[in-house]
Amino acid sequence: MTYDLVITNGTCVTASDIAALDIAIQNGKIALLAPSGSLAGASAVQVIDAEGGYITPGGIDCHVHLQEPAMFGGKGRSADNYESGTRSAIAGGNTTIIAFAPLQKDEISPLAAVHATHALARGNCYCDYSFHLLMGNASATALQELPRLKHEEGISSVKIYMTYKALQLRDNEILSILLTARAHEILTMIHAENGDVLDWLTDQLELAQKISPKYHSNSRPPILEAEATNRAIALSSLVANTPILLVHVSDPQAALRIREAQTQGQPVFAETCPQYLFLTRDDLDRPGFEGAKYICSPPPRRKEDQGAIWRGLQNGTFSVLSSDHCPFSFDDEEKGKKSCITREHPEGHFRHVPNGLPGVETRLPLVVSASKLRLTEFVAVASTNPAKLYGLYPRKGALLPGVSDADLTIWYPEGKFGGDLTLKNDMLHHDADYTPYEGRKLGNWPRYTVLRGKVVWDRDNGGVVGEKGYGKFVKRGSAVDVWDKVDEAGFDLEEL
Ligand code: URP
Ligand code: ZN
Ligand code: ZN
């Protein structure tokens, strides 16, 4: 037997176990896990000596924005397309991303939205990919098409917004979406910030001429996130405990409310992101317009809030850690952060700064380097739980012989960099002109990324060695271990 690829001398880490194992790969799948050293002499087309480094299931970044129209404040356009975004993803140890197929307020067909997004991604991706439907309206046609989206297109999640003028849904619209999603085992992701209040606060700040980047944070204080999180949880409980996933949670009070709902047995899941672990509201107050580099929503909070967010990752309040990669270049007056600079506002205006940060490539190295999660916890939130919640498991997010795709991240042996690895934007493979993490010291970086048995990232020998177009669309099913606990009786007006 000649294997396609054998990896020796590594320590495999899954969401539950750590063991020194050799890995044999055949036809894009994990073929065999064997005691360390036992595959040293095996016949193989290619052999990688992991030199004692950790081997984890490939990263799954389940929250990535690419090539979407301007919807997140201002008129910016994404710095990355599917080509550069997925190139950046593999260089940061990811093998799958889930991006968004946007259905805008005035559009009626989710199927058309998905087909249009396929046309942008097809043939352009370096890693495997799927889409969430970004649902900007709850029209009858949009709701009617959701079953086909799930059963024909393999799209088992939608994201809805409680803020942004272009996307905000009213509570009745949210309820209609939840009810339809429940009937077809579609997971509803919710961006929870109170849009009406933050619009009012933005007007107040504008009247007081407080418009520099730092006031983005004042326009979206934590109470707006906690209130909307509580409301989202209440709405999901009203429609017979429909499963929801609160995205990019930044506020400890919101996390506490989520924890409470989970303790009560409600199917409430949550995500956080590196910006809430490593950045603070003080970053928005950097000199001049520099603070705009850190404008995202919700905004980074106070330094003292970060501990609670790390704890939420450790104790399972947050099932997933994703990047919310939403890149806008800084020094770009047409489509970047500086597109808000006008004759009227020569210093810019936070209201018009496109919201979002680049981060698909830095998510895994930043969190591994911080050493605050057990390695098994890290694998759970960065790969296995996203695969389970978004219906990719066990094909993705696991190392199960004969079952899982051979999607791997191979890390450098510990101590390799001795504190000398400094993050700089010119190391990265996105098309944004900055990283919000410039100058951070890192302890590790993915050395190899393997996608379906093929090395696509080899940091020391060529960098990105995968090919554009090798990444394929992956159809997804229902979330694992979620729907079986949902009461079959469903929503009953008599029970209210
Ligand atoms: O500021 C952010 N988070 N931009 C991306 C859009 C979103 O709401 O995820
Ligand atoms: Zn969002
Ligand atoms: Zn997002």
XYZ file of C-alpha atoms and ligand atoms in Angstrom:
507
model
C 0.000 0.000 0.000
C 1.393 3.382 -0.960
C -0.230 6.306 0.829
C -0.536 9.733 -0.748
C 0.868 11.458 2.330
C 2.272 10.281 5.639
C 2.919 12.642 8.534
C 5.259 11.369 11.216
C 6.555 12.630 14.508
C 3.634 14.883 15.356
C 1.290 15.213 18.315
C -2.331 15.060 17.230
C -4.783 17.256 19.092
C -8.527 16.917 18.723
C -11.326 18.541 20.722
C -11.050 15.692 23.217
C -7.596 14.062 23.009
C -3.882 14.684 22.663
C -1.631 11.840 21.501
C 1.590 11.246 19.619
C 0.343 9.640 16.410
C 1.459 9.220 12.819
C -1.133 9.976 10.148
C -1.611 8.265 6.791
C -3.678 9.983 4.117
C -5.239 8.430 1.034
C -7.620 9.933 -1.538
C -8.017 13.120 0.436
C -9.200 11.348 3.592
C -7.541 10.436 6.862
C -6.789 6.738 6.236
C -5.044 5.747 9.447
C -3.866 7.093 12.790
C -1.095 4.904 14.183
C 1.253 4.985 17.185
C 4.066 7.452 16.743
C 6.938 5.944 14.778
C 4.930 3.078 13.328
C 4.522 4.752 9.921
C 8.152 5.879 9.691
C 8.915 3.297 7.021
C 5.552 3.302 5.266
C 5.450 3.681 1.518
C 4.164 7.150 0.643
C 4.276 9.618 -2.222
C 5.064 12.382 0.257
C 6.243 12.340 3.870
C 6.176 15.261 6.304
C 8.210 15.122 9.496
C 6.266 17.268 11.951
C 9.366 17.412 14.208
C 7.245 17.174 17.335
C 4.812 19.931 16.365
C 1.107 19.779 17.119
C -1.283 18.662 14.396
C -4.842 19.921 14.671
C -7.890 19.543 12.423
C -7.778 22.382 9.886
C -9.196 25.657 11.128
C -12.805 26.389 10.223
C -13.518 30.091 10.167
C -17.290 30.235 10.154
C -17.679 34.026 9.930
C -15.974 35.615 6.930
C -17.231 38.504 4.758
C -15.993 38.657 1.163
C -17.148 40.738 -1.789
C -20.371 41.905 -0.177
C -22.050 45.173 -1.190
C -21.716 48.189 1.141
C -24.042 47.411 4.048
C -22.033 48.015 7.201
C -22.019 51.811 7.472
C -20.534 54.113 4.858
C -19.791 53.078 1.310
C -16.774 50.832 1.714
C -16.111 47.708 -0.328
C -14.322 44.621 0.885
C -10.562 44.692 0.353
C -10.644 40.941 -0.256
C -12.360 38.895 -2.889
C -12.769 35.118 -2.727
C -9.285 34.648 -4.135
C -7.350 36.846 -1.708
C -9.591 36.037 1.272
C -9.151 32.278 0.944
C -5.446 32.659 0.165
C -5.123 34.503 3.443
C -7.230 31.821 5.145
C -4.904 28.919 4.265
C -1.806 30.908 5.243
C -3.397 31.225 8.678
C -4.100 27.498 9.039
C -7.709 27.391 7.835
C -9.051 24.720 5.523
C -12.695 25.831 5.382
C -14.409 29.191 5.606
C -18.092 30.024 5.728
C -18.768 33.342 4.030
C -22.062 35.143 3.382
C -24.492 35.220 0.485
C -26.190 38.600 0.940
C -29.916 39.045 0.376
C -30.481 42.789 0.561
C -33.632 44.559 1.795
C -35.089 44.985 -1.679
C -34.203 41.538 -2.992
C -36.637 38.679 -2.745
C -34.848 35.491 -3.725
C -32.378 33.779 -1.379
C -31.722 31.225 -4.115
C -30.701 33.996 -6.506
C -28.487 35.507 -3.783
C -26.767 32.170 -3.282
C -26.334 31.574 -7.002
C -24.796 35.038 -7.408
C -22.361 34.328 -4.569
C -21.431 30.975 -6.103
C -20.473 32.878 -9.249
C -18.047 35.030 -7.228
C -16.461 32.088 -5.413
C -16.435 29.299 -7.986
C -12.953 28.570 -9.300
C -11.392 31.269 -7.132
C -10.910 29.643 -3.743
C -7.819 28.225 -2.101
C -9.763 26.553 0.714
C -13.107 24.798 0.964
C -16.067 27.075 1.543
C -19.751 27.412 2.207
C -22.158 30.316 2.662
C -24.607 31.491 5.291
C -27.570 33.363 3.867
C -27.311 36.961 5.087
C -31.003 37.715 5.346
C -31.803 41.395 4.908
C -35.567 40.910 4.712
C -38.263 38.511 5.834
C -40.545 38.728 2.814
C -42.926 35.849 2.118
C -40.881 34.789 -0.930
C -37.655 34.845 1.005
C -39.172 32.667 3.718
C -40.693 30.276 1.177
C -37.323 29.617 -0.414
C -35.548 28.705 2.814
C -36.430 24.970 2.623
C -34.894 24.711 -0.848
C -31.846 26.539 0.386
C -31.366 23.893 3.037
C -32.355 20.763 1.157
C -31.142 21.563 -2.369
C -28.311 24.007 -1.826
C -26.862 22.606 1.407
C -27.061 25.917 3.267
C -28.162 25.324 6.836
C -27.700 28.732 8.473
C -28.908 32.307 8.095
C -27.580 35.482 9.671
C -29.944 38.277 10.664
C -29.309 41.763 12.017
C -30.849 43.839 14.786
C -28.866 46.856 13.559
C -27.465 48.555 10.396
C -30.002 50.588 8.406
C -29.518 48.389 5.345
C -30.205 45.166 7.230
C -32.031 45.740 10.507
C -35.096 43.552 11.049
C -37.975 44.290 13.396
C -38.865 41.800 16.106
C -41.888 40.474 14.169
C -39.638 39.785 11.160
C -37.141 38.008 13.393
C -39.926 35.806 14.748
C -41.063 34.851 11.228
C -37.526 33.860 10.289
C -37.036 31.879 13.517
C -40.248 29.958 12.968
C -39.367 29.020 9.388
C -35.791 28.186 10.349
C -37.060 25.914 13.118
C -39.228 23.936 10.717
C -36.255 23.166 8.451
C -33.442 22.804 10.983
C -31.710 25.988 9.901
C -29.536 27.687 12.498
C -30.225 31.417 12.919
C -27.191 33.578 13.666
C -28.052 36.911 15.231
C -26.124 40.180 15.270
C -27.461 41.593 18.521
C -27.174 45.352 18.939
C -30.126 47.690 19.390
C -30.093 49.582 16.065
C -32.730 52.193 16.985
C -30.879 53.243 20.115
C -27.502 53.374 18.438
C -28.945 55.487 15.598
C -30.327 57.872 18.221
C -26.979 57.986 20.034
C -25.194 58.580 16.732
C -27.487 61.567 16.061
C -26.803 62.920 19.552
C -23.045 62.572 19.081
C -23.271 64.260 15.698
C -25.234 67.201 17.154
C -22.486 67.590 19.745
C -19.897 67.392 16.918
C -18.342 64.303 18.432
C -17.595 62.467 15.211
C -14.005 61.207 15.407
C -13.406 57.411 15.312
C -13.401 56.971 19.080
C -17.079 57.987 19.258
C -18.029 54.842 17.361
C -17.602 53.165 20.721
C -19.836 55.735 22.507
C -22.519 55.179 19.880
C -22.649 51.446 20.688
C -22.232 51.050 24.465
C -22.355 47.531 25.959
C -25.932 47.939 27.221
C -27.131 47.965 23.582
C -25.554 44.574 23.026
C -26.803 43.154 26.340
C -30.345 44.390 25.665
C -30.467 43.015 22.131
C -28.939 39.709 23.267
C -31.609 39.403 25.931
C -34.302 40.240 23.362
C -32.958 37.699 20.872
C -33.011 35.028 23.580
C -36.556 36.011 24.547
C -37.744 35.871 20.931
C -36.196 32.438 20.400
C -37.836 31.153 23.594
C -41.184 32.522 22.416
C -41.078 30.424 19.261
C -40.658 27.185 21.183
C -36.958 27.481 21.873
C -35.729 27.820 18.323
C -31.922 27.403 18.300
C -29.992 30.637 17.805
C -26.312 31.553 17.709
C -25.295 35.021 18.869
C -22.379 36.172 16.772
C -19.335 38.282 17.669
C -20.222 38.723 21.347
C -18.053 41.364 23.003
C -19.801 42.296 26.237
C -19.480 40.319 29.503
C -23.109 41.099 30.447
C -24.319 39.683 27.133
C -22.146 36.603 27.777
C -23.693 36.230 31.219
C -27.214 36.329 29.776
C -26.230 33.690 27.214
C -24.762 31.513 29.969
C -27.961 31.841 31.971
C -30.115 30.795 29.006
C -27.825 27.830 28.367
C -28.070 26.803 32.016
C -31.845 26.882 31.669
C -31.540 24.442 28.772
C -32.325 26.877 25.977
C -30.521 26.070 22.705
C -28.567 29.328 22.670
C -25.074 29.237 21.188
C -22.530 31.986 20.871
C -19.419 33.117 19.078
C -16.659 35.526 19.984
C -13.698 36.823 17.979
C -10.034 37.811 18.532
C -10.878 41.537 18.426
C -12.680 41.115 21.775
C -9.684 39.291 23.264
C -6.843 41.486 22.023
C -8.158 44.973 21.144
C -9.757 47.612 23.377
C -11.822 50.755 22.987
C -8.602 52.731 23.533
C -7.461 51.531 20.104
C -10.259 53.620 18.595
C -8.732 56.659 20.266
C -5.408 56.429 18.450
C -4.155 59.766 17.052
C -5.846 61.370 14.073
C -7.918 59.017 11.943
C -5.848 55.934 12.942
C -8.612 54.768 15.286
C -10.775 53.965 12.235
C -8.625 50.871 11.711
C -10.351 49.386 14.765
C -13.954 50.296 13.935
C -16.069 47.180 13.951
C -19.393 46.294 15.511
C -19.778 45.613 18.311
C -16.686 47.688 19.107
C -13.766 46.364 21.135
C -14.550 46.900 24.833
C -12.442 47.754 27.900
C -9.263 45.876 28.814
C -10.933 44.624 31.986
C -13.708 42.970 29.933
C -11.352 40.647 28.101
C -11.016 38.203 31.011
C -14.723 37.380 30.912
C -14.568 36.722 27.171
C -11.611 34.343 27.591
C -13.520 32.625 30.404
C -16.508 32.236 28.115
C -14.305 30.374 25.663
C -12.932 28.188 28.445
C -16.279 27.299 29.990
C -18.255 26.715 26.794
C -20.443 29.831 26.817
C -18.865 30.471 23.434
C -18.885 27.427 21.215
C -17.040 29.083 18.378
C -14.199 31.501 17.866
C -14.275 33.023 14.416
C -12.622 36.036 12.850
C -15.566 38.089 11.490
C -13.044 38.920 8.760
C -14.553 41.989 7.102
C -11.584 43.813 5.588
C -11.515 47.413 4.436
C -8.194 48.985 3.571
C -7.266 52.007 5.666
C -5.611 54.259 3.141
C -8.253 53.953 0.451
C -10.517 56.933 -0.120
C -12.756 55.149 -2.583
C -13.672 51.921 -0.780
C -11.676 51.795 2.460
C -11.898 53.342 5.897
C -11.045 56.754 4.426
C -14.077 56.694 2.129
C -15.821 58.671 4.905
C -13.529 61.660 4.354
C -15.430 64.368 2.481
C -15.225 68.116 2.019
C -17.839 68.417 4.768
C -15.924 66.061 7.068
C -12.223 66.428 6.176
C -11.246 64.484 9.317
C -13.826 61.771 8.662
C -16.990 60.840 10.530
C -17.382 57.567 12.439
C -20.980 57.201 11.156
C -19.670 56.666 7.639
C -16.616 54.499 8.359
C -17.240 50.991 6.997
C -17.408 48.580 9.948
C -15.097 45.602 10.023
C -11.555 44.316 10.465
C -9.327 41.875 8.611
C -8.501 38.753 10.638
C -8.958 35.426 8.842
C -5.185 34.816 8.762
C -4.388 35.935 12.301
C -7.240 34.232 14.226
C -5.487 30.932 14.951
C -1.910 32.171 15.562
C -3.085 34.939 17.917
C -5.138 32.594 20.065
C -2.578 29.771 20.117
C 0.146 32.256 21.027
C -1.860 33.658 23.947
C -1.761 30.177 25.592
C -4.973 30.842 27.527
C -6.944 27.893 26.187
C -6.100 24.231 26.609
C -5.146 22.850 23.220
C -8.279 20.685 23.202
C -10.391 23.768 23.978
C -8.672 25.611 21.175
C -9.468 22.832 18.661
C -13.062 22.722 19.895
C -13.761 26.433 19.325
C -11.614 26.884 16.222
C -12.617 23.786 14.270
C -14.738 21.010 15.793
C -17.625 23.057 17.206
C -17.965 25.167 14.043
C -18.099 21.905 12.057
C -20.798 20.523 14.354
C -22.942 23.645 14.585
C -22.830 24.350 10.877
C -23.418 20.785 9.713
C -19.957 19.880 8.424
C -19.047 17.289 11.050
C -17.450 14.689 10.950
C -16.265 15.306 7.402
C -14.623 18.470 8.713
C -13.376 19.382 12.190
C -12.274 15.854 13.123
C -9.516 13.319 12.461
C -11.638 10.200 12.074
C -10.035 7.554 9.825
C -12.117 6.742 6.778
C -14.551 9.542 7.567
C -12.840 12.914 7.889
C -11.275 14.882 5.083
C -7.512 15.123 5.548
C -7.721 18.804 6.555
C -4.891 19.614 8.939
C -2.918 22.433 10.460
C 0.620 21.457 11.397
C 2.243 23.824 13.875
C 5.929 24.474 14.536
C 7.503 22.632 17.457
C 6.992 24.652 20.633
C 9.677 27.235 21.330
C 10.782 27.400 17.691
C 10.507 31.180 17.510
C 11.763 31.990 20.998
C 9.550 35.110 21.142
C 10.985 36.456 17.880
C 7.975 36.238 15.629
C 6.541 39.718 15.223
C 3.341 40.124 13.249
C 3.569 42.575 10.376
C 1.028 43.251 7.686
C 3.521 42.470 4.941
C 3.671 38.847 6.206
C -0.024 38.434 5.484
C -1.800 37.324 2.323
C -4.960 39.399 2.394
C -5.389 42.472 0.212
C -6.036 44.851 3.105
C -3.293 47.396 3.719
C -3.128 46.882 7.487
C -3.639 44.421 10.304
C -5.080 45.638 13.613
C -2.511 43.373 15.314
C 0.616 44.989 13.816
C 3.674 44.452 16.002
C 2.235 41.692 18.235
C 4.687 39.051 19.415
C 3.555 35.551 18.487
C 4.689 32.191 19.802
C 3.665 30.030 16.842
C 2.286 30.045 13.307
C 0.878 27.293 11.085
C 3.835 25.649 9.369
C 1.759 23.583 6.944
C -1.903 23.643 5.992
C -3.148 20.438 4.403
C -6.473 20.456 2.549
C -7.975 17.114 1.519
C -4.499 15.577 1.664
C -2.750 18.262 -0.360
C -0.246 20.678 1.173
C -1.590 24.128 0.336
C 0.560 26.208 2.717
C 4.222 25.422 3.396
C 5.587 28.416 5.267
C 9.257 27.556 4.782
C 9.098 26.333 1.199
C 7.049 28.532 -1.048
C 4.368 29.797 1.321
C 1.073 29.459 -0.541
C 1.641 26.330 -2.629
C -2.023 25.466 -3.131
C -3.866 26.451 -6.248
C -6.696 28.849 -6.747
C -9.735 26.733 -7.563
C -8.679 23.719 -5.485
C -11.052 24.907 -2.757
C -14.522 23.470 -3.256
C -18.016 24.373 -2.100
C -19.173 22.038 0.664
C -22.862 21.302 1.146
C -23.875 21.348 4.784
C -26.510 19.494 6.774
C -28.240 20.202 10.083
C -26.260 21.102 13.179
C -25.095 18.043 15.094
C -26.414 17.511 18.657
C -28.758 20.495 18.439
C -32.012 19.597 16.722
C -32.511 16.269 18.481
C -32.999 18.226 21.701
C -35.524 20.634 20.209
C -39.094 19.906 21.254
C -40.922 18.338 18.303
C -44.260 19.746 19.406
C -43.163 23.150 18.123
C -44.768 26.534 18.357
C -48.331 26.413 19.676
C -50.414 29.564 20.085
C -52.502 27.753 22.718
C -49.414 27.301 24.870
C -48.500 30.981 25.142
O -18.018 45.338 12.101
C -18.315 44.249 11.688
N -18.531 43.255 12.513
N -18.421 44.067 10.365
C -18.895 42.935 9.733
C -20.383 42.908 9.654
C -20.984 42.144 10.766
O -21.927 42.605 11.356
O -20.539 41.049 11.040
Zn -22.591 41.084 12.566
Zn -19.672 39.659 10.437
